[in-house]
Amino acid sequence: MEKKTTTNSKRVKAAPKVEHIGLVKNDSWLEPFEDAIRGRHDHTEWVKNKLTKNGKYTLAQFASGHEYFGLHKTARGWVFREWAPNATEIFLVGDFNNWQEQPKYQLKRIEGTGNWELKLSEKAIRHGDLYKMKVKWNGGEGERIPAWCRRVVQDEQTKIFSAQVWHPEHPYVMKKKRFKPNTGPLLIYECHVGMSQDAEKVGSYREFMENVLPRVAEDGYNCIQVMAIQEHPYYGSFGYHVSSFFAPSSRFGTPEELKELIDTAHKMGLAVIMDIVHSHAVKNEVEGLGNLAGDPNQFFYPGDRHQHPAWDSLCFDYGKDEVIHFLLSNCRYWMEEYGFDGFRFDGVTSMLYYSHGLGEAFCGYPDYFNGHQDDNAICYLTLANLLIHEVNPNAITIAEEVSGMPGLAARYEDGGYGFDYRMAMNIPDYWIKTIKELRDEDWKPSSIFWEVKNRRPDEKTISYCESHDQALVGDKTLIFRLIDADMYWHFKKGDENGTVHRGIALHKMIRLVTAAAINGGYLNFMGNEFGHPEWIDFPREGNGWSYKYARRQWNLVDNKELDYHYLGDFDKAMISVLKSEKELQKKPVVEIWHNDGDQVLAFMRGDLIFVFNFNPTRSFTDYGFLVPTGSYEVVLNTDSTDFGGNGLADDTMTHLTNFDELYVKDHKEWLKLYLPARSAVVLKKN
């Protein structure tokens, strides 16, 4: 009889399945760094809970400093407040007291805080009065423009900046109360109000509204990104050395005129996003925050991290609650006071790394999680995105970031920073490198295709061919790299040479292949769409303080005798085609064909087929592609005579696919096209 055996061994439980955070779920290569990703997320949660008293308040309620600090009109008169913990005395001085210290205008410290307050009667100051703070501290004193002031003006003769009381009798009231941006796709026209006019001067908000906005809307863009709004002492800084963060630049006009500009843009269907600078601040002490009350570190990091080594500016201390309060309030202020629809955050790379990204290669994921990142700045950027979308769920936020930090445009819930988009900064670099270093015969469609769609699948990007920096003196725009001095001598119809024909053809193809492959949006800098010939050189001592190159020459694109209008007309037609495919940016980019030997590339998105022949000398007859069965119409051809091309193909014909029994099950047939050298065509399925 067989003996029955039993065992008392315990059943071993299976290890619990690890639930990865969303960012890691979407990219398994991030698994080794999941603890760091969770740590950053948890740190932001901890700071958010601290600032909101564990949810007692919302982030928007916390970010309300602009409602408390600064100068405000009340039912009983005026109240002025400032955060200046190192000050020993503060006076308001200005037109109202002949710029003299007077007891009536002396602030009182609010007990137990670093805040100061002054209450005045209604008649004590008036709209339009100029003023400053006279701040005293142990060992020194000085006149200062208040950190929270909303209006700063410069005297034309003395060039001195002062704050200005701004409380007009008839303030501008927004007529378009609610606006929802069109992001399908987001088509951004990046612009600078001051240099937006033909005349050799500083353009105004009103001139921009009247002269430029209609052009942008007519060209089909649905968003403008406005540079240099925050007040900056030096015009030539392009607006990136900010002094007064709550004051719109008075060079361009009044706050009321800026509000009318934004309101008008909304009525035209244009979203308005602001190029916001929270990555650093100008060093100036009288105009800026450099030494507001005898403590150079009041707003900025101490020691080696105080000053930006490359930008000659100061670096905010994102670890201070008061600084976070200042910057978050700044975001909410521009949205609520002026109606901005969101922000493009400048210099994000500089914020993320202790090195500011200088001298680093960023070759792999370990470079993003090696302990050289500023967790305070990461936390601030994440909180800013949470706040902005709390204030306006339809807001747009874009990160200008070059290192490739994973998660910037991923959802906060997934461990991301919460930006809606990140700039595809690799693309303009690629085009510069290609044009500078490769012969036309060596351009590889496989490389082009990889570069224009090189992005993280879970993060939307804004693609663009060239940056505004390339338009500055010392660099070159795409059109200048392609054509150079022949722009001046052979850009009249009938007088073009081979260099001009090549440049016009490639300029159109570069823009089309970049825009066609977007997964979020497309950006163009003002004037680049028509190949603006001049670089940007702001008035400075070296050019005799001339405005000759700090403008946009719209007369060139309006002149039908010149070739500029070909490029402008093509841009308008290209934008129209992109918008013709509903939610193009969400449709997959499906490669149909590439052949580096022929230099031919074809891909499709929805019902649109994009075909490129980058070959500089060879045209192809009956070049075939397998595509979904049906008939196709040409909707855009870079070689059309309407756009300065040769018009070698008949774009009026309907293209029918040719049957091939081998591909019946795939519902595909052959589409055969004539492809002229150095041209591209877009077809749409009927």
Tab-separated table of N, CA and C in Angstrom, residues 382-522:
chain	number	residue	atom	x	y	z
A	382	THR	N	6.322	73.315	-12.739
A	382	THR	CA	5.163	72.424	-12.636
A	382	THR	C	3.994	73.143	-11.978
A	383	LEU	N	4.272	73.884	-10.911
A	383	LEU	CA	3.216	74.654	-10.250
A	383	LEU	C	2.638	75.711	-11.188
A	384	ALA	N	3.501	76.336	-11.983
A	384	ALA	CA	3.037	77.361	-12.926
A	384	ALA	C	2.044	76.757	-13.913
A	385	ASN	N	2.347	75.560	-14.412
A	385	ASN	CA	1.418	74.915	-15.340
A	385	ASN	C	0.110	74.542	-14.665
A	386	LEU	N	0.185	74.066	-13.434
A	386	LEU	CA	-1.043	73.747	-12.699
A	386	LEU	C	-1.886	74.996	-12.489
A	387	LEU	N	-1.235	76.073	-12.096
A	387	LEU	CA	-1.953	77.330	-11.857
A	387	LEU	C	-2.603	77.846	-13.138
A	388	ILE	N	-1.821	77.920	-14.203
A	388	ILE	CA	-2.307	78.489	-15.461
A	388	ILE	C	-3.537	77.741	-15.952
A	389	HIS	N	-3.508	76.417	-15.852
A	389	HIS	CA	-4.649	75.636	-16.330
A	389	HIS	C	-5.798	75.628	-15.322
A	390	GLU	N	-5.515	75.982	-14.086
A	390	GLU	CA	-6.594	76.184	-13.120
A	390	GLU	C	-7.330	77.478	-13.440
A	391	VAL	N	-6.573	78.528	-13.755
A	391	VAL	CA	-7.176	79.820	-14.099
A	391	VAL	C	-7.946	79.715	-15.414
A	392	ASN	N	-7.360	79.025	-16.395
A	392	ASN	CA	-8.003	78.872	-17.692
A	392	ASN	C	-7.704	77.475	-18.227
A	393	PRO	N	-8.665	76.552	-18.143
A	393	PRO	CA	-8.430	75.177	-18.606
A	393	PRO	C	-8.046	75.095	-20.082
A	394	ASN	N	-8.371	76.137	-20.862
A	394	ASN	CA	-8.041	76.142	-22.290
A	394	ASN	C	-6.730	76.853	-22.585
A	395	ALA	N	-5.999	77.204	-21.543
A	395	ALA	CA	-4.748	77.942	-21.738
A	395	ALA	C	-3.716	77.098	-22.475
A	396	ILE	N	-2.751	77.796	-23.068
A	396	ILE	CA	-1.671	77.167	-23.834
A	396	ILE	C	-0.354	77.462	-23.134
A	397	THR	N	0.424	76.432	-22.845
A	397	THR	CA	1.771	76.651	-22.303
A	397	THR	C	2.782	75.890	-23.153
A	398	ILE	N	3.889	76.556	-23.437
A	398	ILE	CA	4.935	76.006	-24.299
A	398	ILE	C	6.278	76.175	-23.606
A	399	ALA	N	7.082	75.132	-23.617
A	399	ALA	CA	8.417	75.190	-23.015
A	399	ALA	C	9.477	75.343	-24.095
A	400	GLU	N	10.300	76.377	-23.963
A	400	GLU	CA	11.469	76.525	-24.832
A	400	GLU	C	12.620	75.824	-24.125
A	401	GLU	N	12.939	74.615	-24.577
A	401	GLU	CA	13.886	73.784	-23.838
A	401	GLU	C	14.713	72.971	-24.818
A	402	VAL	N	16.037	73.015	-24.661
A	402	VAL	CA	16.918	72.435	-25.670
A	402	VAL	C	17.519	71.098	-25.264
A	403	SER	N	17.515	70.756	-23.981
A	403	SER	CA	18.240	69.561	-23.533
A	403	SER	C	17.507	68.262	-23.846
A	404	GLY	N	16.176	68.340	-23.981
A	404	GLY	CA	15.382	67.131	-24.214
A	404	GLY	C	14.877	66.489	-22.942
A	405	MET	N	14.824	67.228	-21.850
A	405	MET	CA	14.339	66.709	-20.575
A	405	MET	C	13.013	65.962	-20.749
A	406	PRO	N	12.947	64.667	-20.418
A	406	PRO	CA	11.694	63.908	-20.575
A	406	PRO	C	10.608	64.421	-19.631
A	407	GLY	N	9.390	64.472	-20.127
A	407	GLY	CA	8.249	64.785	-19.283
A	407	GLY	C	7.822	66.233	-19.259
A	408	LEU	N	8.534	67.116	-19.941
A	408	LEU	CA	8.159	68.528	-19.907
A	408	LEU	C	6.712	68.740	-20.342
A	409	ALA	N	6.336	68.120	-21.450
A	409	ALA	CA	4.985	68.299	-21.983
A	409	ALA	C	4.113	67.074	-21.725
A	410	ALA	N	4.433	66.368	-20.647
A	410	ALA	CA	3.589	65.249	-20.214
A	410	ALA	C	2.681	65.717	-19.083
A	411	ARG	N	1.596	65.002	-18.870
A	411	ARG	CA	0.618	65.382	-17.851
A	411	ARG	C	1.236	65.311	-16.454
A	412	TYR	N	0.782	66.206	-15.598
A	412	TYR	CA	1.247	66.205	-14.212
A	412	TYR	C	0.924	64.878	-13.539
A	413	GLU	N	-0.253	64.350	-13.818
A	413	GLU	CA	-0.677	63.085	-13.215
A	413	GLU	C	0.247	61.931	-13.605
A	414	ASP	N	0.928	62.073	-14.734
A	414	ASP	CA	1.834	61.030	-15.206
A	414	ASP	C	3.274	61.259	-14.766
A	415	GLY	N	3.484	62.279	-13.940
A	415	GLY	CA	4.838	62.591	-13.508
A	415	GLY	C	5.510	63.647	-14.354
A	416	GLY	N	4.739	64.283	-15.241
A	416	GLY	CA	5.286	65.320	-16.108
A	416	GLY	C	5.195	66.702	-15.495
A	417	TYR	N	5.663	67.679	-16.263
A	417	TYR	CA	5.682	69.069	-15.787
A	417	TYR	C	4.412	69.820	-16.158
A	418	GLY	N	3.626	69.253	-17.089
A	418	GLY	CA	2.323	69.836	-17.389
A	418	GLY	C	2.278	70.855	-18.499
A	419	PHE	N	3.394	71.091	-19.208
A	419	PHE	CA	3.317	71.973	-20.378
A	419	PHE	C	2.443	71.317	-21.447
A	420	ASP	N	1.763	72.139	-22.233
A	420	ASP	CA	0.963	71.605	-23.334
A	420	ASP	C	1.840	71.214	-24.518
A	421	TYR	N	2.916	71.967	-24.716
A	421	TYR	CA	3.808	71.725	-25.841
A	421	TYR	C	5.249	72.010	-25.420
A	422	ARG	N	6.173	71.445	-26.183
A	422	ARG	CA	7.568	71.822	-26.066
A	422	ARG	C	8.056	72.201	-27.464
A	423	MET	N	9.017	73.101	-27.520
A	423	MET	CA	9.560	73.524	-28.806
A	423	MET	C	10.443	72.423	-29.387
A	424	ALA	N	10.254	72.128	-30.668
A	424	ALA	CA	11.092	71.136	-31.356
A	424	ALA	C	12.370	71.828	-31.832
A	425	MET	N	13.258	72.103	-30.874
A	425	MET	CA	14.430	72.921	-31.165
A	425	MET	C	15.482	72.192	-31.997
A	426	ASN	N	15.312	70.874	-32.132
A	426	ASN	CA	16.244	70.116	-32.974
A	426	ASN	C	16.076	70.446	-34.449
A	427	ILE	N	14.859	70.829	-34.860
A	427	ILE	CA	14.576	70.987	-36.284
A	427	ILE	C	15.324	72.171	-36.899
A	428	PRO	N	15.243	73.385	-36.332
A	428	PRO	CA	16.024	74.477	-36.937
A	428	PRO	C	17.521	74.208	-36.925
A	429	ASP	N	18.013	73.560	-35.878
A	429	ASP	CA	19.437	73.212	-35.845
A	429	ASP	C	19.780	72.265	-36.994
A	430	TYR	N	18.876	71.327	-37.253
A	430	TYR	CA	19.112	70.370	-38.343
A	430	TYR	C	19.174	71.072	-39.694
A	431	TRP	N	18.247	72.004	-39.924
A	431	TRP	CA	18.236	72.690	-41.220
A	431	TRP	C	19.475	73.563	-41.404
A	432	ILE	N	19.913	74.227	-40.347
A	432	ILE	CA	21.145	75.018	-40.450
A	432	ILE	C	22.314	74.122	-40.825
A	433	LYS	N	22.431	73.016	-40.104
A	433	LYS	CA	23.553	72.094	-40.334
A	433	LYS	C	23.515	71.525	-41.752
A	434	THR	N	22.305	71.165	-42.210
A	434	THR	CA	22.159	70.587	-43.548
A	434	THR	C	22.565	71.584	-44.631
A	435	ILE	N	22.063	72.804	-44.529
A	435	ILE	CA	22.353	73.813	-45.552
A	435	ILE	C	23.833	74.193	-45.547
A	436	LYS	N	24.420	74.286	-44.360
A	436	LYS	CA	25.822	74.705	-44.253
A	436	LYS	C	26.805	73.620	-44.691
A	437	GLU	N	26.479	72.356	-44.384
A	437	GLU	CA	27.496	71.314	-44.491
A	437	GLU	C	27.298	70.321	-45.630
A	438	LEU	N	26.097	70.246	-46.207
A	438	LEU	CA	25.852	69.218	-47.212
A	438	LEU	C	25.574	69.812	-48.589
A	439	ARG	N	26.111	69.178	-49.612
A	439	ARG	CA	25.716	69.503	-50.973
A	439	ARG	C	24.263	69.067	-51.175
A	440	ASP	N	23.574	69.709	-52.090
A	440	ASP	CA	22.181	69.339	-52.347
A	440	ASP	C	22.056	67.864	-52.699
A	441	GLU	N	23.059	67.333	-53.405
A	441	GLU	CA	23.033	65.937	-53.819
A	441	GLU	C	23.116	64.972	-52.636
A	442	ASP	N	23.546	65.484	-51.473
A	442	ASP	CA	23.744	64.620	-50.307
A	442	ASP	C	22.608	64.717	-49.282
A	443	TRP	N	21.560	65.494	-49.597
A	443	TRP	CA	20.419	65.557	-48.686
A	443	TRP	C	19.709	64.199	-48.726
A	444	LYS	N	19.485	63.623	-47.555
A	444	LYS	CA	18.876	62.299	-47.471
A	444	LYS	C	17.445	62.402	-46.926
A	445	PRO	N	16.453	62.041	-47.731
A	445	PRO	CA	15.061	62.084	-47.242
A	445	PRO	C	14.837	61.283	-45.965
A	446	SER	N	15.545	60.160	-45.810
A	446	SER	CA	15.375	59.362	-44.590
A	446	SER	C	15.794	60.167	-43.370
A	447	SER	N	16.872	60.922	-43.491
A	447	SER	CA	17.343	61.760	-42.392
A	447	SER	C	16.377	62.905	-42.121
A	448	ILE	N	15.888	63.536	-43.180
A	448	ILE	CA	14.926	64.639	-43.041
A	448	ILE	C	13.665	64.140	-42.333
A	449	PHE	N	13.154	63.002	-42.791
A	449	PHE	CA	11.915	62.458	-42.238
A	449	PHE	C	12.083	62.110	-40.760
A	450	TRP	N	13.219	61.513	-40.421
A	450	TRP	CA	13.471	61.158	-39.027
A	450	TRP	C	13.529	62.415	-38.161
A	451	GLU	N	14.163	63.463	-38.651
A	451	GLU	CA	14.370	64.666	-37.837
A	451	GLU	C	13.075	65.430	-37.592
A	452	VAL	N	12.227	65.563	-38.621
A	452	VAL	CA	11.015	66.371	-38.445
A	452	VAL	C	9.971	65.651	-37.600
A	453	LYS	N	10.160	64.335	-37.372
A	453	LYS	CA	9.226	63.623	-36.489
A	453	LYS	C	9.937	62.985	-35.305
A	454	ASN	N	11.111	63.518	-34.976
A	454	ASN	CA	11.876	63.025	-33.827
A	454	ASN	C	11.357	63.687	-32.555
A	455	ARG	N	10.520	63.002	-31.807
A	455	ARG	CA	9.929	63.564	-30.591
A	455	ARG	C	9.408	62.430	-29.722
A	456	ARG	N	9.155	62.777	-28.487
A	456	ARG	CA	8.587	61.807	-27.563
A	456	ARG	C	7.105	61.617	-27.915
A	457	PRO	N	6.641	60.376	-28.041
A	457	PRO	CA	5.262	60.141	-28.505
A	457	PRO	C	4.190	60.674	-27.561
A	458	ASP	N	4.523	60.827	-26.269
A	458	ASP	CA	3.514	61.285	-25.314
A	458	ASP	C	3.615	62.788	-25.034
A	459	GLU	N	4.397	63.509	-25.844
A	459	GLU	CA	4.540	64.952	-25.643
A	459	GLU	C	4.335	65.678	-26.966
A	460	LYS	N	3.433	66.661	-26.966
A	460	LYS	CA	3.181	67.452	-28.170
A	460	LYS	C	4.281	68.502	-28.338
A	461	THR	N	4.590	68.797	-29.585
A	461	THR	CA	5.653	69.759	-29.858
A	461	THR	C	5.167	70.863	-30.786
A	462	ILE	N	5.908	71.972	-30.776
A	462	ILE	CA	5.732	73.039	-31.742
A	462	ILE	C	6.932	72.970	-32.686
A	463	SER	N	6.676	72.627	-33.939
A	463	SER	CA	7.744	72.507	-34.927
A	463	SER	C	7.971	73.846	-35.620
A	464	TYR	N	9.205	74.110	-35.964
A	464	TYR	CA	9.530	75.338	-36.690
A	464	TYR	C	10.847	75.158	-37.431
A	465	CYS	N	11.013	75.914	-38.511
A	465	CYS	CA	12.179	75.746	-39.383
A	465	CYS	C	13.347	76.608	-38.953
A	466	GLU	N	13.050	77.762	-38.376
A	466	GLU	CA	14.103	78.691	-37.986
A	466	GLU	C	13.616	79.524	-36.814
A	467	SER	N	14.551	79.915	-35.964
A	467	SER	CA	14.201	80.677	-34.771
A	467	SER	C	14.434	82.165	-35.007
A	468	HIS	N	13.862	82.987	-34.119
A	468	HIS	CA	14.083	84.423	-34.253
A	468	HIS	C	15.551	84.781	-34.041
A	469	ASP	N	16.282	83.950	-33.293
A	469	ASP	CA	17.713	84.220	-33.089
A	469	ASP	C	18.483	84.186	-34.401
A	470	GLN	N	18.033	83.371	-35.362
A	470	GLN	CA	18.717	83.286	-36.644
A	470	GLN	C	18.553	84.562	-37.462
A	471	ALA	N	17.561	85.383	-37.107
A	471	ALA	CA	17.340	86.622	-37.843
A	471	ALA	C	18.179	87.776	-37.305
A	472	LEU	N	18.881	87.533	-36.193
A	472	LEU	CA	19.684	88.602	-35.587
A	472	LEU	C	21.010	88.784	-36.310
A	473	VAL	N	21.543	89.999	-36.202
A	473	VAL	CA	22.873	90.279	-36.750
A	473	VAL	C	23.871	89.271	-36.188
A	474	GLY	N	24.715	88.729	-37.064
A	474	GLY	CA	25.677	87.725	-36.643
A	474	GLY	C	25.246	86.325	-36.990
A	475	ASP	N	23.969	86.160	-37.373
A	475	ASP	CA	23.471	84.864	-37.809
A	475	ASP	C	22.774	85.067	-39.143
A	476	LYS	N	22.146	84.024	-39.654
A	476	LYS	CA	21.460	84.120	-40.940
A	476	LYS	C	20.151	83.355	-40.902
A	477	THR	N	19.118	83.930	-41.523
A	477	THR	CA	17.862	83.223	-41.703
A	477	THR	C	18.058	82.147	-42.765
A	478	LEU	N	17.066	81.269	-42.908
A	478	LEU	CA	17.151	80.225	-43.926
A	478	LEU	C	17.312	80.816	-45.321
A	479	ILE	N	16.523	81.849	-45.620
A	479	ILE	CA	16.574	82.408	-46.971
A	479	ILE	C	17.938	83.010	-47.253
A	480	PHE	N	18.563	83.602	-46.232
A	480	PHE	CA	19.880	84.194	-46.451
A	480	PHE	C	20.957	83.121	-46.565
A	481	ARG	N	20.789	82.024	-45.848
A	481	ARG	CA	21.744	80.927	-45.998
A	481	ARG	C	21.643	80.323	-47.398
A	482	LEU	N	20.454	80.329	-47.953
A	482	LEU	CA	20.240	79.735	-49.265
A	482	LEU	C	20.633	80.666	-50.415
A	483	ILE	N	20.405	81.968	-50.240
A	483	ILE	CA	20.565	82.896	-51.371
A	483	ILE	C	21.629	83.959	-51.131
A	484	ASP	N	21.757	84.397	-49.883
A	484	ASP	CA	22.738	85.404	-49.489
A	484	ASP	C	22.571	86.695	-50.279
A	485	ALA	N	23.665	87.278	-50.747
A	485	ALA	CA	23.625	88.623	-51.329
A	485	ALA	C	22.781	88.716	-52.589
A	486	ASP	N	22.538	87.583	-53.266
A	486	ASP	CA	21.705	87.630	-54.466
A	486	ASP	C	20.276	88.042	-54.147
A	487	MET	N	19.892	88.016	-52.858
A	487	MET	CA	18.585	88.553	-52.452
A	487	MET	C	18.451	90.006	-52.882
A	488	TYR	N	19.546	90.748	-52.852
A	488	TYR	CA	19.511	92.183	-53.142
A	488	TYR	C	19.517	92.482	-54.640
A	489	TRP	N	20.077	91.557	-55.431
A	489	TRP	CA	20.327	91.881	-56.833
A	489	TRP	C	19.485	91.075	-57.820
A	490	HIS	N	18.918	89.953	-57.378
A	490	HIS	CA	18.225	89.093	-58.338
A	490	HIS	C	16.896	88.572	-57.789
A	491	PHE	N	16.188	89.408	-57.051
A	491	PHE	CA	14.915	88.973	-56.484
A	491	PHE	C	13.739	89.682	-57.147
A	492	LYS	N	13.969	90.171	-58.347
A	492	LYS	CA	12.903	90.775	-59.129
A	492	LYS	C	12.449	89.766	-60.172
A	493	LYS	N	11.152	89.702	-60.415
A	493	LYS	CA	10.623	88.746	-61.380
A	493	LYS	C	11.310	88.916	-62.739
A	494	GLY	N	11.753	87.797	-63.286
A	494	GLY	CA	12.415	87.824	-64.579
A	494	GLY	C	13.909	88.029	-64.503
A	495	ASP	N	14.418	88.390	-63.319
A	495	ASP	CA	15.851	88.654	-63.170
A	495	ASP	C	16.515	87.632	-62.246
A	496	GLU	N	15.810	86.546	-61.926
A	496	GLU	CA	16.354	85.551	-61.007
A	496	GLU	C	17.507	84.791	-61.660
A	497	ASN	N	18.474	84.406	-60.830
A	497	ASN	CA	19.539	83.519	-61.296
A	497	ASN	C	19.346	82.139	-60.671
A	498	GLY	N	20.268	81.226	-60.917
A	498	GLY	CA	20.136	79.868	-60.410
A	498	GLY	C	20.111	79.798	-58.902
A	499	THR	N	20.885	80.649	-58.261
A	499	THR	CA	20.925	80.663	-56.793
A	499	THR	C	19.571	81.036	-56.215
A	500	VAL	N	18.924	82.035	-56.820
A	500	VAL	CA	17.615	82.472	-56.342
A	500	VAL	C	16.564	81.390	-56.580
A	501	HIS	N	16.560	80.795	-57.762
A	501	HIS	CA	15.588	79.727	-58.043
A	501	HIS	C	15.756	78.573	-57.060
A	502	ARG	N	17.004	78.192	-56.788
A	502	ARG	CA	17.264	77.115	-55.829
A	502	ARG	C	16.746	77.498	-54.447
A	503	GLY	N	17.078	78.720	-54.013
A	503	GLY	CA	16.688	79.155	-52.676
A	503	GLY	C	15.193	79.203	-52.487
A	504	ILE	N	14.471	79.735	-53.481
A	504	ILE	CA	13.015	79.814	-53.391
A	504	ILE	C	12.414	78.406	-53.324
A	505	ALA	N	12.926	77.502	-54.147
A	505	ALA	CA	12.396	76.140	-54.181
A	505	ALA	C	12.622	75.420	-52.856
A	506	LEU	N	13.844	75.487	-52.324
A	506	LEU	CA	14.146	74.776	-51.079
A	506	LEU	C	13.469	75.421	-49.879
A	507	HIS	N	13.334	76.738	-49.890
A	507	HIS	CA	12.657	77.438	-48.792
A	507	HIS	C	11.235	76.905	-48.638
A	508	LYS	N	10.547	76.713	-49.753
A	508	LYS	CA	9.173	76.186	-49.710
A	508	LYS	C	9.156	74.729	-49.257
A	509	MET	N	10.075	73.932	-49.762
A	509	MET	CA	10.095	72.511	-49.415
A	509	MET	C	10.447	72.286	-47.945
A	510	ILE	N	11.396	73.058	-47.432
A	510	ILE	CA	11.787	72.945	-46.027
A	510	ILE	C	10.597	73.249	-45.119
A	511	ARG	N	9.858	74.296	-45.455
A	511	ARG	CA	8.712	74.672	-44.629
A	511	ARG	C	7.609	73.625	-44.715
A	512	LEU	N	7.388	73.121	-45.906
A	512	LEU	CA	6.296	72.167	-46.075
A	512	LEU	C	6.576	70.855	-45.354
A	513	VAL	N	7.773	70.309	-45.481
A	513	VAL	CA	8.050	69.017	-44.838
A	513	VAL	C	8.057	69.161	-43.318
A	514	THR	N	8.474	70.332	-42.816
A	514	THR	CA	8.455	70.578	-41.371
A	514	THR	C	7.022	70.703	-40.862
A	515	ALA	N	6.219	71.511	-41.549
A	515	ALA	CA	4.843	71.758	-41.109
A	515	ALA	C	3.968	70.517	-41.272
A	516	ALA	N	4.225	69.734	-42.314
A	516	ALA	CA	3.381	68.575	-42.589
A	516	ALA	C	3.532	67.486	-41.539
A	517	ALA	N	4.670	67.462	-40.838
A	517	ALA	CA	4.948	66.371	-39.890
A	517	ALA	C	4.661	66.742	-38.436
A	518	ILE	N	4.003	67.876	-38.192
A	518	ILE	CA	3.776	68.324	-36.818
A	518	ILE	C	2.930	67.334	-36.023
A	519	ASN	N	3.134	67.339	-34.694
A	519	ASN	CA	2.234	66.567	-33.828
A	519	ASN	C	1.576	67.468	-32.789
A	520	GLY	N	1.706	68.766	-32.970
A	520	GLY	CA	1.065	69.706	-32.049
A	520	GLY	C	0.785	71.029	-32.727
A	521	GLY	N	1.843	71.684	-33.192
A	521	GLY	CA	1.672	72.976	-33.823
A	521	GLY	C	2.879	73.366	-34.648
A	522	TYR	N	2.752	74.505	-35.324
A	522	TYR	CA	3.787	75.025	-36.216
A	522	TYR	C	3.987	76.494	-35.900
